XYZ file of C-alpha atoms in Angstrom:
710
model
C 2.256 12.304 9.148
C -1.421 11.546 9.457
C -3.641 14.627 9.166
C -4.566 15.680 12.695
C -5.731 18.873 14.322
C -3.443 21.260 16.177
C -5.346 20.311 19.334
C -4.365 16.655 18.808
C -0.697 17.610 18.415
C -0.804 19.752 21.564
C -2.498 16.981 23.568
C 0.048 14.398 22.395
C 2.908 16.625 23.632
C 1.358 17.593 26.967
C 3.423 16.774 30.054
C 0.398 15.093 31.627
C -1.559 13.424 28.855
C -4.448 10.983 28.864
C -4.247 8.380 26.116
C -7.413 6.795 24.742
C -7.572 3.542 22.814
C -10.167 1.916 20.619
C -10.277 -1.475 18.912
C -12.859 -2.238 16.250
C -13.324 -5.896 15.355
C -15.441 -6.741 12.311
C -16.627 -10.317 12.482
C -17.649 -10.269 8.824
C -14.974 -9.955 6.179
C -15.421 -6.784 4.165
C -12.293 -7.637 2.210
C -14.064 -10.428 0.363
C -17.680 -9.761 -0.494
C -19.027 -6.261 0.149
C -19.683 -3.794 -2.665
C -21.351 -0.396 -2.587
C -23.332 1.387 -5.271
C -24.230 5.017 -4.514
C -26.975 6.629 -6.568
C -26.217 10.299 -7.212
C -27.002 13.099 -9.605
C -24.631 15.786 -10.787
C -22.805 17.695 -8.080
C -20.242 20.450 -8.496
C -16.836 19.402 -7.188
C -13.510 21.145 -6.803
C -10.297 19.403 -7.780
C -6.822 20.284 -6.594
C -6.402 22.744 -9.447
C -9.556 24.554 -8.356
C -11.589 23.638 -11.449
C -15.155 22.400 -11.283
C -16.049 18.916 -12.493
C -19.350 18.231 -14.216
C -19.275 15.225 -16.505
C -17.832 11.786 -16.945
C -15.185 12.877 -19.448
C -13.549 15.253 -16.990
C -13.564 13.222 -13.787
C -14.028 9.769 -12.330
C -16.413 10.858 -9.591
C -19.727 11.495 -11.334
C -20.929 9.623 -14.394
C -23.606 10.491 -16.901
C -25.970 7.902 -15.461
C -25.579 9.488 -12.005
C -23.804 6.486 -10.480
C -20.580 7.190 -8.594
C -17.672 5.015 -9.642
C -16.247 2.358 -7.365
C -13.288 4.480 -6.276
C -15.392 6.465 -3.856
C -18.225 3.997 -3.372
C -15.732 1.558 -1.907
C -14.959 4.049 0.826
C -18.437 3.555 2.259
C -17.473 0.047 3.372
C -13.726 0.276 3.970
C -13.957 0.491 7.759
C -12.587 4.057 7.881
C -14.859 6.329 9.852
C -14.915 10.090 9.288
C -13.330 12.348 6.659
C -9.576 12.729 6.300
C -9.794 16.502 5.853
C -12.277 19.328 5.721
C -13.117 19.089 2.028
C -14.173 22.051 -0.077
C -17.396 21.977 -2.127
C -19.535 24.390 -4.150
C -22.094 24.717 -1.370
C -21.736 28.336 -0.241
C -20.240 27.175 3.065
C -16.637 26.709 1.963
C -14.458 29.710 2.760
C -10.829 30.653 2.146
C -9.897 30.557 5.819
C -7.148 27.964 5.411
C -9.119 25.091 6.949
C -10.619 23.689 3.727
C -8.816 21.442 1.243
C -9.531 20.687 -2.401
C -10.690 17.148 -2.965
C -8.138 14.763 -4.559
C -8.224 14.933 -8.335
C -7.551 11.266 -9.115
C -8.073 7.779 -7.759
C -4.506 7.414 -6.460
C -4.859 10.482 -4.223
C -8.372 9.484 -3.198
C -7.106 6.072 -2.045
C -5.312 7.645 0.916
C -8.014 10.215 1.642
C -11.447 9.433 3.070
C -14.229 11.305 1.255
C -17.101 8.857 0.936
C -20.458 9.621 -0.678
C -21.562 13.202 -1.213
C -25.144 13.944 -2.219
C -26.397 15.848 -5.234
C -28.449 18.700 -3.786
C -28.213 21.157 -0.899
C -30.644 21.214 2.008
C -32.983 24.179 2.597
C -32.969 26.565 5.572
C -34.510 23.804 7.728
C -31.905 21.256 6.643
C -34.488 19.372 4.571
C -33.791 18.119 1.052
C -36.146 18.805 -1.863
C -36.045 15.112 -2.720
C -34.707 11.966 -1.036
C -30.952 11.369 -0.967
C -30.337 7.639 -1.340
C -27.480 5.190 -1.453
C -27.451 1.393 -1.474
C -25.012 -1.307 -0.432
C -25.200 -4.915 -1.583
C -23.438 -7.998 -0.256
C -23.758 -11.743 0.135
C -26.733 -12.936 2.192
C -26.361 -12.406 5.948
C -28.234 -11.719 9.132
C -27.934 -8.050 10.038
C -27.667 -7.280 13.754
C -25.945 -3.897 13.660
C -25.845 -0.861 11.371
C -23.017 1.636 11.354
C -23.370 5.107 9.856
C -20.629 7.763 9.825
C -20.927 11.257 8.369
C -18.414 14.122 8.099
C -16.674 14.787 11.405
C -14.342 17.447 9.960
C -17.230 19.661 8.845
C -19.344 18.538 11.825
C -22.245 17.542 9.565
C -24.540 14.538 9.864
C -28.002 13.217 8.883
C -30.839 14.196 11.229
C -33.725 12.182 9.732
C -33.044 8.993 7.768
C -34.119 5.379 7.355
C -32.741 1.971 6.383
C -34.690 -0.426 4.158
C -33.606 -4.073 4.137
C -34.167 -6.309 1.056
C -33.497 -9.954 0.282
C -31.947 -11.330 -2.910
C -35.306 -11.092 -4.731
C -35.681 -7.384 -3.807
C -38.437 -8.161 -1.334
C -38.622 -5.530 1.426
C -37.909 -7.326 4.706
C -37.958 -4.468 7.213
C -37.541 -0.724 7.707
C -35.634 1.087 10.471
C -36.211 4.846 10.797
C -34.284 7.467 12.795
C -35.450 10.999 13.574
C -33.614 13.717 15.444
C -30.126 12.224 15.203
C -27.515 14.496 16.789
C -24.051 13.063 15.991
C -21.851 12.254 13.008
C -21.529 8.577 14.085
C -24.302 6.098 14.927
C -24.273 2.418 15.812
C -27.796 0.956 15.809
C -28.843 -2.542 16.849
C -31.270 -4.158 14.396
C -32.363 -7.737 13.727
C -33.129 -8.688 10.118
C -32.286 -12.066 8.599
C -31.416 -12.971 5.011
C -30.465 -9.470 3.902
C -28.620 -8.840 0.628
C -29.329 -5.167 -0.031
C -29.733 -2.124 2.210
C -31.026 1.232 1.054
C -30.255 4.364 3.059
C -32.582 7.347 2.545
C -31.753 10.737 4.067
C -34.383 13.467 4.226
C -32.926 16.026 6.660
C -29.388 17.268 7.295
C -27.791 19.002 10.262
C -26.453 21.934 8.204
C -28.748 24.193 6.136
C -27.494 24.730 2.602
C -25.277 21.634 2.635
C -25.277 18.334 0.770
C -25.104 14.792 2.161
C -21.636 13.610 3.222
C -21.458 9.968 4.361
C -18.080 8.300 4.941
C -19.161 4.879 6.196
C -22.268 2.710 5.981
C -22.013 -0.976 6.758
C -24.077 -3.878 7.980
C -21.331 -5.712 9.758
C -21.214 -7.671 12.953
C -18.811 -5.285 14.611
C -17.908 -4.550 18.180
C -16.076 -1.470 19.367
C -13.905 -1.985 22.443
C -12.633 1.049 24.311
C -10.294 1.846 27.195
C -12.111 0.124 30.067
C -12.089 -3.315 28.391
C -8.686 -3.061 26.688
C -5.919 -4.615 28.761
C -3.067 -3.950 26.375
C -2.189 -3.420 22.737
C 1.046 -3.919 20.863
C 1.609 -2.803 17.278
C 4.673 -3.393 15.118
C 4.908 -1.790 11.699
C 7.805 -1.911 9.259
C 8.675 -0.246 6.004
C 11.998 -2.001 5.483
C 13.367 -5.386 6.516
C 16.630 -7.174 5.832
C 16.644 -10.770 4.632
C 19.889 -12.768 4.723
C 21.982 -9.710 5.567
C 20.784 -7.898 2.463
C 20.103 -4.238 2.068
C 16.649 -3.647 3.613
C 15.026 -2.628 0.336
C 13.434 -4.872 -2.256
C 11.532 -6.897 0.334
C 8.007 -7.026 1.701
C 7.654 -5.695 5.235
C 4.847 -6.792 7.543
C 2.770 -5.111 10.218
C 1.120 -6.944 13.075
C -0.776 -6.284 16.271
C -1.777 -8.177 19.402
C -4.821 -7.042 21.384
C -5.822 -8.314 24.830
C -9.424 -7.632 25.917
C -11.477 -8.257 29.045
C -13.678 -11.275 28.347
C -16.859 -9.672 29.669
C -19.741 -12.099 30.206
C -17.487 -14.733 28.617
C -18.523 -13.300 25.248
C -15.452 -14.696 23.468
C -15.888 -18.268 24.715
C -16.254 -20.589 21.740
C -19.210 -22.545 23.204
C -21.153 -19.615 24.669
C -24.314 -19.654 22.583
C -25.635 -16.582 24.399
C -22.747 -14.469 23.123
C -23.476 -12.040 20.273
C -20.240 -13.320 18.720
C -21.109 -17.017 18.939
C -19.613 -18.793 15.938
C -17.777 -15.650 14.783
C -14.670 -15.656 16.994
C -12.345 -17.129 14.416
C -9.415 -16.159 12.204
C -10.219 -13.676 9.460
C -11.976 -11.023 11.560
C -10.907 -7.523 10.613
C -9.098 -5.656 13.394
C -8.592 -1.902 13.471
C -6.628 -0.267 16.297
C -6.833 3.459 17.056
C -5.109 5.763 19.551
C -6.484 9.166 20.524
C -6.273 12.235 22.733
C -9.021 14.411 24.161
C -9.206 17.908 22.687
C -10.224 21.002 24.700
C -13.802 20.675 23.405
C -14.059 17.276 25.094
C -14.049 15.276 21.864
C -11.507 12.460 21.576
C -9.668 12.561 18.251
C -8.377 9.168 17.129
C -5.786 8.119 14.541
C -5.461 4.604 13.112
C -2.299 2.751 14.100
C -3.086 -0.667 12.613
C -5.518 -2.327 10.213
C -5.450 -6.059 9.531
C -7.056 -9.459 10.006
C -7.004 -11.750 13.015
C -4.690 -14.704 12.676
C -5.262 -16.532 15.972
C -7.485 -16.203 19.048
C -6.493 -17.208 22.567
C -9.472 -17.547 24.945
C -8.468 -19.519 28.070
C -11.558 -20.442 30.108
C -9.915 -19.898 33.513
C -8.636 -16.424 32.736
C -10.464 -13.118 32.502
C -8.930 -12.037 29.221
C -9.081 -12.953 25.546
C -6.465 -11.986 22.995
C -6.060 -12.000 19.257
C -3.063 -11.491 17.015
C -3.615 -9.847 13.649
C -1.555 -9.306 10.519
C -1.869 -6.920 7.644
C -3.327 -7.378 4.166
C 0.004 -8.460 2.722
C -0.054 -11.532 4.941
C -3.341 -12.606 3.330
C -1.543 -12.761 -0.006
C 0.440 -15.780 1.217
C -2.767 -17.800 0.984
C -3.693 -17.119 -2.644
C -1.906 -17.962 -5.882
C -1.384 -16.303 -9.228
C -1.417 -18.554 -12.263
C 1.432 -18.629 -14.726
C 1.445 -15.935 -17.389
C 2.557 -15.695 -20.964
C 5.566 -13.523 -21.714
C 4.437 -9.893 -21.809
C 6.549 -7.322 -23.613
C 7.365 -3.791 -22.457
C 5.192 -3.589 -19.369
C 6.544 -1.376 -16.614
C 7.100 -2.587 -13.082
C 4.059 -0.512 -12.136
C 1.968 -2.482 -14.652
C 3.299 -5.773 -13.289
C 2.520 -4.835 -9.689
C -1.029 -3.966 -10.802
C -1.352 -7.317 -12.558
C -0.482 -9.259 -9.407
C -2.670 -7.166 -7.094
C -5.654 -7.280 -9.448
C -5.318 -11.049 -9.777
C -5.415 -11.233 -5.957
C -8.708 -9.323 -5.889
C -7.157 -6.097 -4.588
C -8.941 -3.073 -6.045
C -7.224 0.139 -7.117
C -8.692 1.820 -4.030
C -6.673 -0.534 -1.819
C -3.151 0.152 -3.074
C -0.882 3.018 -4.111
C 1.969 2.450 -6.577
C 4.760 5.004 -6.895
C 4.292 6.806 -10.233
C 8.038 6.485 -10.966
C 7.541 2.726 -11.406
C 5.525 3.469 -14.558
C 8.325 5.435 -16.252
C 10.587 4.361 -19.120
C 13.479 3.398 -16.847
C 11.268 0.760 -15.220
C 10.143 -0.953 -18.437
C 10.639 -4.732 -18.446
C 11.354 -5.779 -22.058
C 10.166 -9.362 -21.472
C 8.359 -10.334 -18.286
C 6.585 -13.462 -17.089
C 5.348 -14.990 -13.856
C 5.195 -18.657 -12.957
C 2.590 -20.049 -10.595
C 3.287 -18.912 -7.015
C 1.653 -17.057 -4.145
C 0.664 -13.463 -4.783
C 3.006 -12.368 -2.023
C 5.962 -14.205 -3.583
C 5.153 -12.639 -6.946
C 5.171 -9.169 -5.390
C 8.491 -9.897 -3.703
C 9.968 -11.112 -6.999
C 9.097 -7.759 -8.580
C 10.190 -5.729 -5.553
C 13.605 -7.395 -5.505
C 14.146 -6.728 -9.207
C 13.568 -2.979 -8.932
C 14.529 -2.434 -5.250
C 11.031 -1.315 -4.301
C 9.635 -1.195 -0.779
C 6.259 -2.865 -0.185
C 4.363 -2.374 3.050
C 0.909 -1.529 4.380
C 0.145 1.902 5.785
C -2.066 2.887 8.708
C -5.226 2.959 6.591
C -4.700 -0.567 5.314
C -3.445 0.521 1.884
C -0.665 -1.459 0.216
C 2.096 0.981 -0.715
C 4.695 0.123 -3.362
C 7.495 2.672 -3.554
C 10.714 2.879 -5.585
C 14.011 2.848 -3.678
C 14.329 6.656 -3.883
C 10.734 7.466 -2.887
C 11.727 9.013 0.444
C 14.364 11.232 -1.151
C 11.774 12.518 -3.606
C 8.734 12.842 -1.340
C 9.803 13.131 2.311
C 11.950 16.220 1.984
C 11.005 18.125 5.130
C 10.880 17.200 8.788
C 7.436 16.817 10.379
C 8.565 16.484 14.001
C 11.566 17.474 16.115
C 12.920 15.870 19.274
C 15.620 16.663 21.805
C 16.732 15.065 25.112
C 13.897 16.795 26.969
C 11.174 14.878 25.118
C 12.621 11.434 24.441
C 13.566 8.791 26.964
C 16.552 7.205 25.262
C 18.382 7.195 21.947
C 20.946 4.916 20.341
C 23.033 5.817 17.290
C 25.298 2.788 17.248
C 26.759 1.736 13.867
C 24.777 -0.962 12.062
C 27.465 -3.165 10.515
C 25.080 -5.954 9.525
C 23.608 -3.792 6.766
C 26.826 -2.029 5.733
C 27.398 -2.375 1.984
C 30.305 -0.599 0.306
C 30.595 -2.825 -2.758
C 27.310 -3.713 -4.449
C 27.136 -5.864 -7.578
C 24.090 -5.993 -9.838
C 23.842 -8.339 -12.835
C 21.352 -7.823 -15.637
C 19.475 -10.585 -17.447
C 18.702 -9.125 -20.903
C 16.687 -11.394 -23.167
C 16.805 -11.661 -26.952
C 14.402 -13.786 -29.055
C 16.111 -16.593 -30.965
C 14.989 -17.688 -34.405
C 11.764 -19.685 -34.424
C 12.378 -23.373 -33.729
C 10.662 -26.463 -32.398
C 10.362 -26.016 -28.639
C 8.252 -29.119 -27.978
C 7.543 -32.317 -29.869
C 5.700 -35.443 -28.777
C 7.848 -38.549 -28.903
C 6.923 -40.839 -31.770
C 7.337 -43.746 -29.354
C 4.750 -42.307 -26.948
C 2.073 -40.522 -28.989
C -0.941 -38.820 -27.444
C -4.342 -40.529 -27.700
C -7.790 -39.017 -28.065
C -11.231 -40.622 -27.853
C -13.658 -40.653 -30.803
C -15.713 -37.464 -31.400
C -14.205 -35.677 -28.418
C -12.231 -32.608 -27.359
C -9.452 -32.919 -24.808
C -6.769 -30.709 -23.260
C -3.059 -31.574 -23.131
C -0.527 -29.772 -20.931
C 2.989 -29.635 -22.350
C 6.263 -28.157 -21.063
C 8.832 -26.577 -23.374
C 12.323 -28.051 -23.498
C 13.672 -24.535 -22.884
C 11.891 -21.482 -21.583
C 10.698 -18.783 -21.684
C 9.137 -18.907 -25.146
C 7.225 -16.303 -27.127
C 5.144 -16.502 -30.333
C 4.354 -20.175 -29.809
C 2.173 -22.066 -32.285
C 0.908 -25.646 -31.786
C -0.040 -28.072 -34.561
C -0.678 -31.784 -35.000
C 2.408 -33.090 -36.809
C 2.432 -35.265 -38.773
C -1.161 -34.542 -39.699
C -3.938 -36.940 -38.726
C -7.224 -36.635 -40.601
C -9.955 -35.249 -38.336
C -7.562 -34.375 -35.480
C -6.773 -30.655 -35.109
C -5.637 -28.106 -32.554
C -8.761 -26.043 -31.837
C -7.452 -23.783 -29.064
C -4.357 -23.186 -26.950
C -3.269 -21.147 -23.929
C 0.424 -20.322 -24.151
C 2.601 -19.590 -21.135
C 6.282 -18.787 -20.711
C 7.013 -22.387 -19.616
C 4.592 -24.361 -21.803
C 1.028 -24.533 -23.029
C -2.387 -26.080 -22.489
C -3.489 -27.264 -25.915
C -7.049 -28.169 -26.878
C -7.306 -30.917 -29.492
C -10.525 -32.042 -31.209
C -11.106 -35.408 -32.869
C -14.026 -35.526 -35.322
C -13.430 -39.156 -36.203
C -15.735 -41.888 -35.007
C -12.761 -43.813 -33.663
C -9.964 -43.087 -31.271
C -6.748 -41.713 -32.727
C -3.085 -41.376 -31.869
C -1.237 -38.187 -32.766
C 1.837 -36.073 -32.053
C 1.955 -32.421 -31.042
C 4.551 -29.988 -32.258
C 5.040 -26.474 -30.914
C 7.258 -23.887 -32.549
C 8.267 -20.625 -30.962
C 11.097 -18.256 -30.116
C 13.187 -18.973 -27.046
C 14.219 -15.880 -25.111
C 17.929 -16.358 -24.581
C 20.070 -14.340 -22.192
C 22.372 -12.220 -24.309
C 24.600 -9.317 -23.334
C 24.551 -9.951 -19.581
C 26.248 -7.055 -17.772
C 27.555 -6.629 -14.258
C 27.383 -3.200 -12.649
C 29.345 -2.499 -9.476
C 28.872 0.363 -7.066
C 31.847 1.110 -4.806
C 32.458 3.501 -1.928
C 36.228 3.383 -1.472
C 36.188 5.673 1.563
C 33.884 3.251 3.354
C 36.083 0.303 2.366
C 39.154 2.078 3.736
C 37.385 2.888 6.994
C 35.421 -0.324 7.596
C 36.860 -3.023 5.406
C 35.095 -4.370 2.350
C 31.478 -5.484 2.767
C 30.041 -6.773 -0.486
C 26.441 -7.512 -1.354
C 25.666 -9.367 -4.573
C 22.237 -8.358 -5.770
C 20.032 -11.443 -6.377
C 19.870 -12.488 -10.025
C 16.350 -11.704 -11.186
C 14.773 -12.293 -14.603
C 12.844 -9.029 -14.311
C 16.045 -6.958 -14.011
C 17.044 -6.725 -17.664
C 18.091 -3.123 -18.312
C 21.547 -1.693 -17.544
C 20.030 1.740 -16.909
C 18.064 0.421 -13.949
C 20.994 -1.648 -12.675
C 23.251 1.439 -12.621
C 20.549 3.419 -10.846
C 20.152 0.739 -8.169
C 23.894 0.245 -7.625
C 24.633 3.960 -7.429
C 21.638 4.812 -5.278
C 21.939 1.998 -2.754
C 25.670 2.609 -2.267
C 24.802 6.216 -1.432
C 22.398 5.032 1.262
C 24.060 1.978 2.793
C 27.827 2.498 2.565
C 28.123 4.329 5.886
C 27.797 2.678 9.283
C 26.751 5.649 11.423
C 23.266 5.928 10.030
C 20.585 4.199 12.084
C 18.620 5.572 15.004
C 16.691 3.877 17.772
C 14.664 6.368 19.802
C 12.417 5.501 22.735
C 9.457 7.359 24.227
C 8.022 6.048 27.500
C 5.653 7.715 27.790
C 5.559 10.105 24.863
C 5.758 10.059 21.108
C 3.103 10.803 18.530
C 0.957 7.991 17.097
C 0.286 10.257 14.103
C 3.814 9.679 12.753
C 3.837 7.349 9.748
C 6.490 5.112 8.241
C 8.744 7.117 5.967
C 8.153 10.419 7.769
C 11.201 12.594 8.258
C 12.034 13.604 11.828
C 14.772 15.787 13.304
C 16.637 14.688 16.431
C 19.016 16.997 18.293
C 21.267 15.653 21.034
C 24.139 17.270 22.926
C 26.406 16.975 19.879
C 24.499 17.748 16.703
C 21.202 17.809 14.824
C 20.398 15.079 12.285
C 17.448 14.116 10.105
C 16.064 10.582 9.766
C 13.339 8.676 7.926
C 11.213 6.327 10.040
C 11.498 2.683 8.984
C 10.036 0.752 11.943
C 7.696 1.592 14.805
C 6.679 -0.380 17.890
C 3.785 0.874 20.057
C 2.620 -0.516 23.373
C -0.510 0.584 25.170
C -1.536 -0.481 28.678
C -3.320 2.645 29.832
C -0.354 4.740 28.774
C 1.437 4.761 25.446
C 5.117 3.969 24.890
C 6.732 4.045 21.473
C 10.006 3.100 19.873
C 11.102 4.105 16.393
C 13.901 2.913 14.207
C 14.978 5.313 11.517
C 17.516 5.543 8.730
C 19.797 8.551 8.765
C 19.535 10.967 5.863
C 23.034 11.342 4.520
C 24.455 14.834 4.715
C 26.413 15.849 1.644
C 29.099 18.405 0.888
C 29.403 20.395 -2.364
C 32.102 19.433 -4.809
C 35.125 21.729 -4.689
C 37.260 22.779 -7.638
C 41.049 22.637 -7.632
C 41.427 26.269 -6.724
C 39.173 25.714 -3.666
C 37.261 28.849 -4.521
C 33.912 27.698 -5.907
C 31.422 24.897 -5.564
C 31.136 22.822 -8.687
C 27.675 23.252 -10.199
C 25.713 21.175 -12.677
C 23.893 22.604 -15.657
C 20.701 23.123 -13.669
C 22.600 25.217 -11.157
C 22.507 22.743 -8.284
C 25.560 21.686 -6.321
C 26.939 18.306 -7.322
C 27.014 16.215 -4.176
C 29.366 13.515 -2.970
C 29.233 11.291 0.074
C 32.100 13.087 1.748
C 35.014 15.367 0.896
C 38.108 15.034 3.064
C 41.105 16.273 1.060
C 41.559 18.144 -2.191
C 42.422 15.989 -5.177
C 43.025 16.479 -8.861
C 39.915 15.207 -10.632
C 40.446 13.765 -14.079
C 38.457 13.155 -17.215
C 38.720 10.026 -19.320
C 41.468 11.557 -21.450
C 43.650 12.129 -18.392
C 43.359 15.903 -18.397
C 42.726 17.960 -15.280
C 39.057 18.628 -14.714
C 38.685 22.375 -14.984
C 35.501 23.147 -16.838
C 31.941 21.988 -16.942
C 32.340 20.870 -20.538
C 34.542 17.868 -19.708
C 32.476 14.753 -20.125
C 33.383 12.153 -17.528
C 34.791 12.276 -14.022
C 36.085 9.833 -11.466
C 35.565 9.771 -7.742
C 36.084 7.354 -4.907
C 32.675 5.957 -5.783
C 32.892 4.112 -9.094
C 30.091 2.814 -11.252
C 31.587 0.267 -13.650
């Protein structure tokens, strides 16, 4: 659940509630070309373990040359306004009253928490700093018409006196814009400066005596904020899980999208209106951020993000009063870019491979979060390689192999989570509902995703002895011009290949291989001819083919489900990245646990009602006239047209029973003292070990149940 105040929660549950909406459209693409470079000196910080950080060796926040690293600098231009929490600092203001939180201690935690730039010195009793606090942002050349500045709304601190200085690419000062007596944490100032490539912000006075600078957003974007009176309607669809071709809904990439309809005031969205401030900018690729809020007792509207993405299409009919745009999330952008083929890489984890694809797509570490489990030994890929394809397809290839879920969260972060992430991390309910506060609910069985026999096949690879994997035909030799260097692209007869080596064979005087780039499927070989005449030659490449050896099939079965519903089999897609039996067993066993029962899904409707602070994956509790059950949210649809209606889909959290011994007196316990759980226990049976003896003690090695892993 997004971090919100108690006042927000109370307002969202009020019988008569006023819903506020806000749409921010950035007509310049921050995703592509904006970087930030804060200039700081040493500041004392608190990590989650309560220890202070002082130098580069102990933390990634402050370096010896007083330049903050990109992890937090990027937050100044990520479009997220305000702090996520009320962060603690060594400033004499932080107290142990339960409202302050320690700052995240690593980049992964910081990615989902807005902190921004904090200054290096505290203000005096007048709020003035002993020396200027400065930060700069640089970007590609543009005309600046608007400056946005956001401070710390959670601590209610902001700059009072500050100025912007605008520079061109040659560091020539173009203009200065000064502000004195500012009185709010957020400012949007209209300026007009052309050809800007660098902006310097200097702060001299702060609203809070004894406090340091805290800026969460500074950007020079052509942005417009649209609020309630000009917003006709908003729809948002977000998904954590989808099902392709009647598969289990894990191991796929889920998409989020939004459609926004706005009043076309002064015809400002018309394509040919040269008087519009958006002339020439109403086009696909604009960043769209949608927020929903409630007014707190102090009169301040608190907003939460419900969507962040990029416009895909615009619809601006000239004879209508409205304009609309549809937007999709960051993952959709990855359809448009490609990753080149790779060589075979040994013993990278799935986490490493996901990083490789995202980094190649230009996604920084501040823009994604990868489940730490995907870096563990179980998720090692002995031999991995990627052929040329879109970045999105490459991510889906990896997700399918390890049954990961890939989706974008409310803050625009790509989240990659192992199949059991919810079981490990969403262990307590964050919201409860009953018939008095929901409009409708449907718990019908979902047969289309029922799987009670799941088969997973591994693709282990073993290097063969070195052999010739490519050889130019003697009948069609390669040719090379005199005194030249040329590249030749070859494809192996079998692939993938490791440890490849290319030579000219038979040798030709003056013709040699001078460089080569080897891939799993082939190579690009550079050949140089030092002769004064053209030559013909043959290439030979030797290497080790990675053959499939020891393929194994693992089957997960829930016999009780088969007896009750008939057999429903899903054959896991064959995937070259799924090579280890250990992972195959884990997937088969785990997914059968989740998807072998039909009475599991929930559709719950709020109209009006519901909390926009709920996130995908959150656990909720729903009580009807029969029983109370817990669910994890997998899909959410929101519609705003002055009021807010919501519909969630959620996956039931299976309820387990403890194993029972033959004498029906005690629960069977594992070595760590926890009950051993099964999907259901209907009648008492004699459990047996492999040697056919009754199962009586903990020391017996193997057991059998209605669920079999072969």
